[in-house]
Amino acid sequence: MKPRLGALWTDVEGLRMFARTGISRTPRCSSPSIVLVHGQVISSVYMVPTARCLVGEYPVYAPDLPGFGRSGKPKRVLDVSELADALAAWMNAIGLPRAALVANSLGCQIVVDLAARRPELVEALVLAAPTIDANARNAPAQIVRWLHDWAYERPSLTLAHLRDFVLAGLSRSLRTFRNTLADRIEDKLPRVQAPTLVVRGSRDPIVPQDWAEEVTRLLPRGRLVVIRGPHCVNYSAPREFTRVVCAFIRCGAGGQNEAGFAKQSAPPT
């Protein structure tokens, strides 16, 4: 039977925020809490496969950021830094002083912004398919890459995206996309002091290998691992993704080069 996730509703600075939670009855000794941060337009629903794999190992939280999913919709569309501030405020509201942050796509931009400005909140980072590739920071290139990626994702992800797009609305979705393009993650990466694992799916056209390597190079404590899968490895390849996340948190985040984590790793054939 798949582990069941609970629902957590929290008032955060006047806004109601929703999160999926999974608290293990027998967590590992001194296990950090893990916060799963979703990407562009889609909510925490596509973090569910990874959350279910992690529940038996760590306390897991997957919030819907303001404006998305079941969380409240602020009148003004929040940019990347404001979404990072909202994540920090939510952590404070639920009494979570520090956590390992695991993010995908736009979520990577959010947690990098948070880690650069609020390092005391971050135990470790996992950046799955970090955007935006600095060599393709324009809407046409990103849309073409996104369409190419869709052939490799699980079909059910399309339905999840459409549902969350309707919940967010066209205006919020488009403005968030513009904010995503405007955010220069490469300028913030050198300021991230937390141990960080970069994960790339070998079939990901949105985050090519050279960009994943550049992200890793810019991180003071970065490591790269490539697994078989598309852009949303947290949804379409959750078991393998969870395996490398757990290995990193147990060994890699402590600074030891164990579990096969080198500074960079070659993509699988």
Short mmCIF file of C-alpha atoms in Angstrom, two decimals:
data_model
loop_
_atom_site.label_atom_id
_atom_site.label_comp_id
_atom_site.label_asym_id
_atom_site.label_seq_id
_atom_site.Cartn_x
_atom_site.Cartn_y
_atom_site.Cartn_z
CA MET A 1 0.00 0.00 0.00
CA LYS A 2 1.30 3.43 -0.93
CA PRO A 3 1.97 5.74 2.04
CA ARG A 4 -0.83 8.23 2.56
CA LEU A 5 -0.10 11.94 2.72
CA GLY A 6 -1.95 14.27 5.03
CA ALA A 7 -3.18 17.81 4.44
CA LEU A 8 -1.87 20.82 6.32
CA TRP A 9 -3.57 24.23 6.18
CA THR A 10 -1.67 27.20 7.60
CA ASP A 11 -2.37 30.92 7.81
CA VAL A 12 0.74 32.72 6.58
CA GLU A 13 0.74 36.50 6.75
CA GLY A 14 -2.94 36.71 5.98
CA LEU A 15 -2.92 34.05 3.25
CA ARG A 16 -4.16 30.48 3.60
CA MET A 17 -1.52 27.99 2.41
CA PHE A 18 -1.98 24.28 1.72
CA ALA A 19 0.67 21.59 2.02
CA ARG A 20 0.85 17.84 1.67
CA THR A 21 2.64 16.15 4.57
CA GLY A 22 4.05 12.78 5.44
CA ILE A 23 5.50 12.19 8.88
CA SER A 24 7.22 8.86 9.45
CA ARG A 25 6.41 7.08 12.70
CA THR A 26 10.00 5.90 12.94
CA PRO A 27 12.18 8.60 11.34
CA ARG A 28 15.91 8.09 11.13
CA CYS A 29 17.96 9.52 13.97
CA SER A 30 18.46 13.27 13.53
CA SER A 31 16.83 13.11 10.09
CA PRO A 32 16.27 16.53 8.56
CA SER A 33 12.80 17.49 7.43
CA ILE A 34 12.45 17.63 3.65
CA VAL A 35 10.47 20.37 1.90
CA LEU A 36 9.52 19.66 -1.72
CA VAL A 37 9.16 22.83 -3.80
CA HIS A 38 7.16 22.71 -7.02
CA GLY A 39 7.88 24.40 -10.32
CA GLN A 40 6.17 26.52 -12.97
CA VAL A 41 2.38 26.81 -12.56
CA ILE A 42 1.94 23.21 -11.37
CA SER A 43 1.33 22.65 -7.65
CA SER A 44 2.73 20.17 -5.14
CA VAL A 45 0.58 17.46 -6.73
CA TYR A 46 3.48 16.43 -8.97
CA MET A 47 5.68 16.05 -5.91
CA VAL A 48 3.41 13.30 -4.56
CA PRO A 49 5.31 10.34 -6.14
CA THR A 50 8.58 11.53 -4.58
CA ALA A 51 6.89 12.39 -1.27
CA ARG A 52 5.48 8.88 -1.00
CA CYS A 53 8.94 7.40 -1.56
CA LEU A 54 10.45 9.64 1.12
CA VAL A 55 7.82 9.30 3.85
CA GLY A 56 9.34 6.21 5.44
CA GLU A 57 12.73 7.91 5.72
CA TYR A 58 12.11 11.57 6.58
CA PRO A 59 9.42 14.03 7.64
CA VAL A 60 8.17 15.40 4.31
CA TYR A 61 6.30 18.59 3.43
CA ALA A 62 5.14 19.71 -0.02
CA PRO A 63 3.52 23.17 0.04
CA ASP A 64 1.51 24.87 -2.67
CA LEU A 65 3.16 28.28 -3.03
CA PRO A 66 0.92 31.38 -2.97
CA GLY A 67 -1.08 31.65 -6.18
CA PHE A 68 -0.90 27.97 -7.05
CA GLY A 69 -2.76 24.78 -6.30
CA ARG A 70 -5.02 24.98 -3.26
CA SER A 71 -3.20 27.88 -1.60
CA GLY A 72 -4.63 31.39 -1.53
CA LYS A 73 -4.15 33.71 -4.49
CA PRO A 74 -2.49 37.06 -3.70
CA LYS A 75 -3.80 39.93 -5.81
CA ARG A 76 -0.30 40.66 -7.12
CA VAL A 77 1.73 37.96 -8.87
CA LEU A 78 4.81 37.20 -6.79
CA ASP A 79 8.26 37.15 -8.36
CA VAL A 80 10.95 34.58 -7.54
CA SER A 81 12.31 36.39 -4.49
CA GLU A 82 8.81 37.00 -3.15
CA LEU A 83 7.94 33.32 -3.57
CA ALA A 84 11.14 32.50 -1.65
CA ASP A 85 10.05 34.88 1.11
CA ALA A 86 6.64 33.20 1.18
CA LEU A 87 8.32 29.80 1.54
CA ALA A 88 10.40 31.12 4.45
CA ALA A 89 7.30 32.59 6.10
CA TRP A 90 5.46 29.28 5.72
CA MET A 91 8.37 27.38 7.30
CA ASN A 92 8.29 29.80 10.22
CA ALA A 93 4.51 29.48 10.56
CA ILE A 94 4.62 25.68 10.86
CA GLY A 95 7.60 25.79 13.24
CA LEU A 96 10.20 24.43 10.83
CA PRO A 97 13.47 26.25 11.63
CA ARG A 98 15.61 24.42 9.06
CA ALA A 99 15.11 21.85 6.31
CA ALA A 100 16.57 20.12 3.28
CA LEU A 101 14.93 21.75 0.26
CA VAL A 102 14.27 19.56 -2.78
CA ALA A 103 13.01 21.44 -5.83
CA ASN A 104 12.28 21.04 -9.52
CA SER A 105 12.53 23.57 -12.37
CA LEU A 106 11.28 27.01 -11.22
CA GLY A 107 11.31 25.63 -7.68
CA CYS A 108 15.10 25.48 -7.99
CA GLN A 109 15.22 29.21 -8.66
CA ILE A 110 13.10 29.80 -5.57
CA VAL A 111 15.18 27.69 -3.19
CA VAL A 112 18.47 29.08 -4.55
CA ASP A 113 17.19 32.59 -3.92
CA LEU A 114 16.21 31.56 -0.39
CA ALA A 115 19.51 29.79 0.31
CA ALA A 116 21.52 32.78 -0.90
CA ARG A 117 19.67 35.21 1.38
CA ARG A 118 18.60 33.00 4.30
CA PRO A 119 21.28 30.31 4.70
CA GLU A 120 20.18 29.56 8.28
CA LEU A 121 16.98 27.96 6.93
CA VAL A 122 18.72 25.49 4.61
CA GLU A 123 20.22 22.16 5.67
CA ALA A 124 20.93 21.06 2.09
CA LEU A 125 19.63 21.63 -1.43
CA VAL A 126 18.62 19.28 -4.21
CA LEU A 127 18.13 21.05 -7.54
CA ALA A 128 16.31 18.78 -9.99
CA ALA A 129 16.44 20.28 -13.48
CA PRO A 130 17.37 23.83 -12.45
CA THR A 131 16.14 26.56 -14.78
CA ILE A 132 16.60 28.89 -16.64
CA ASP A 133 19.44 27.88 -18.97
CA ALA A 134 21.35 31.14 -19.38
CA ASN A 135 22.02 30.25 -23.03
CA ALA A 136 18.28 30.04 -23.80
CA ARG A 137 16.71 32.78 -21.71
CA ASN A 138 13.83 33.57 -24.05
CA ALA A 139 10.23 32.43 -24.34
CA PRO A 140 10.39 30.73 -27.78
CA ALA A 141 13.38 28.55 -26.82
CA GLN A 142 11.82 27.54 -23.52
CA ILE A 143 8.46 26.69 -25.10
CA VAL A 144 10.08 24.55 -27.79
CA ARG A 145 12.14 22.69 -25.18
CA TRP A 146 9.07 22.22 -22.99
CA LEU A 147 7.14 20.68 -25.91
CA HIS A 148 10.03 18.32 -26.65
CA ASP A 149 10.11 17.22 -23.03
CA TRP A 150 6.44 16.27 -23.01
CA ALA A 151 7.09 13.12 -25.05
CA TYR A 152 9.14 11.69 -22.18
CA GLU A 153 6.87 12.59 -19.24
CA ARG A 154 4.18 10.34 -17.80
CA PRO A 155 0.85 11.05 -19.54
CA SER A 156 -0.89 11.76 -16.23
CA LEU A 157 1.35 14.79 -15.75
CA THR A 158 -0.49 16.56 -18.58
CA LEU A 159 -3.77 16.36 -16.70
CA ALA A 160 -2.12 17.63 -13.51
CA HIS A 161 -0.61 20.58 -15.37
CA LEU A 162 -3.90 21.49 -17.01
CA ARG A 163 -5.79 21.34 -13.72
CA ASP A 164 -3.23 23.54 -11.95
CA PHE A 165 -3.11 25.94 -14.90
CA VAL A 166 -6.86 26.47 -14.55
CA LEU A 167 -6.49 27.03 -10.79
CA ALA A 168 -3.69 29.57 -11.29
CA GLY A 169 -5.35 31.35 -14.20
CA LEU A 170 -3.92 32.58 -17.49
CA SER A 171 -2.69 35.97 -16.25
CA ARG A 172 -0.87 34.58 -13.22
CA SER A 173 0.66 31.77 -15.28
CA LEU A 174 1.99 34.14 -17.95
CA ARG A 175 3.38 36.65 -15.46
CA THR A 176 5.06 33.88 -13.49
CA PHE A 177 6.66 32.66 -16.71
CA ARG A 178 8.01 36.16 -17.37
CA ASN A 179 9.36 36.31 -13.82
CA THR A 180 11.02 32.95 -14.35
CA LEU A 181 12.80 34.20 -17.46
CA ALA A 182 13.89 37.42 -15.73
CA ASP A 183 15.46 35.67 -12.74
CA ARG A 184 19.22 35.13 -13.15
CA ILE A 185 19.91 32.05 -11.05
CA GLU A 186 23.56 32.02 -12.19
CA ASP A 187 24.21 35.23 -10.25
CA LYS A 188 22.95 33.66 -7.01
CA LEU A 189 24.51 30.20 -7.19
CA PRO A 190 27.98 31.32 -5.97
CA ARG A 191 26.35 32.64 -2.78
CA VAL A 192 24.79 29.30 -1.83
CA GLN A 193 26.80 27.79 1.02
CA ALA A 194 24.64 24.71 1.66
CA PRO A 195 25.79 21.38 0.19
CA THR A 196 23.88 21.04 -3.07
CA LEU A 197 23.07 18.15 -5.36
CA VAL A 198 22.16 18.96 -8.96
CA VAL A 199 20.06 16.24 -10.59
CA ARG A 200 19.50 16.10 -14.33
CA GLY A 201 17.29 13.70 -16.26
CA SER A 202 19.22 12.23 -19.18
CA ARG A 203 16.27 12.96 -21.52
CA ASP A 204 15.69 16.52 -20.31
CA PRO A 205 15.76 19.00 -23.23
CA ILE A 206 14.95 21.96 -20.96
CA VAL A 207 18.13 21.54 -18.90
CA PRO A 208 20.90 20.33 -21.23
CA GLN A 209 24.03 18.69 -19.88
CA ASP A 210 26.27 21.72 -20.36
CA TRP A 211 23.91 23.92 -18.34
CA ALA A 212 23.66 21.34 -15.54
CA GLU A 213 27.47 21.27 -15.42
CA GLU A 214 27.64 25.07 -15.34
CA VAL A 215 25.17 25.21 -12.44
CA THR A 216 27.29 22.68 -10.55
CA ARG A 217 30.49 24.60 -11.27
CA LEU A 218 29.02 27.83 -9.93
CA LEU A 219 27.97 26.21 -6.66
CA PRO A 220 30.65 26.32 -3.93
CA ARG A 221 29.59 22.87 -2.69
CA GLY A 222 27.84 21.46 -5.74
CA ARG A 223 27.69 17.92 -7.08
CA LEU A 224 26.00 16.61 -10.20
CA VAL A 225 24.31 13.31 -10.85
CA VAL A 226 22.47 12.31 -14.02
CA ILE A 227 19.68 9.74 -13.88
CA ARG A 228 17.50 8.28 -16.59
CA GLY A 229 14.41 10.40 -17.01
CA PRO A 230 12.89 13.63 -18.38
CA HIS A 231 12.63 17.14 -16.91
CA CYS A 232 10.22 16.22 -14.11
CA VAL A 233 12.20 13.34 -12.64
CA ASN A 234 10.38 13.86 -9.34
CA TYR A 235 7.17 12.70 -11.07
CA SER A 236 8.25 10.51 -13.97
CA ALA A 237 11.24 8.78 -12.30
CA PRO A 238 10.49 9.08 -8.57
CA ARG A 239 12.18 5.90 -7.35
CA GLU A 240 15.55 6.66 -8.91
CA PHE A 241 15.25 10.31 -7.98
CA THR A 242 14.48 9.44 -4.37
CA ARG A 243 17.39 7.01 -4.28
CA VAL A 244 19.92 9.71 -5.13
CA VAL A 245 18.25 12.26 -2.86
CA CYS A 246 18.40 9.91 0.14
CA ALA A 247 21.98 8.92 -0.61
CA PHE A 248 23.01 12.55 -0.82
CA ILE A 249 21.29 13.56 2.40
CA ARG A 250 22.70 10.60 4.31
CA CYS A 251 26.25 10.87 3.00
CA GLY A 252 26.83 13.63 0.48
CA ALA A 253 25.31 16.49 2.45
CA GLY A 254 27.75 15.78 5.23
CA GLY A 255 30.64 16.58 2.95
CA GLN A 256 31.83 13.03 2.34
CA ASN A 257 32.29 11.76 -1.17
CA GLU A 258 30.31 8.58 -0.63
CA ALA A 259 27.50 6.81 -2.48
CA GLY A 260 29.20 7.45 -5.80
CA PHE A 261 28.80 11.23 -5.67
CA ALA A 262 31.58 12.96 -7.54
CA LYS A 263 31.71 16.64 -8.40
CA GLN A 264 30.12 15.68 -11.70
CA SER A 265 28.95 12.43 -13.19
CA ALA A 266 28.50 11.37 -16.78
CA PRO A 267 24.98 10.84 -18.10
CA PRO A 268 23.78 7.23 -18.34
CA THR A 269 23.81 5.65 -21.75
#
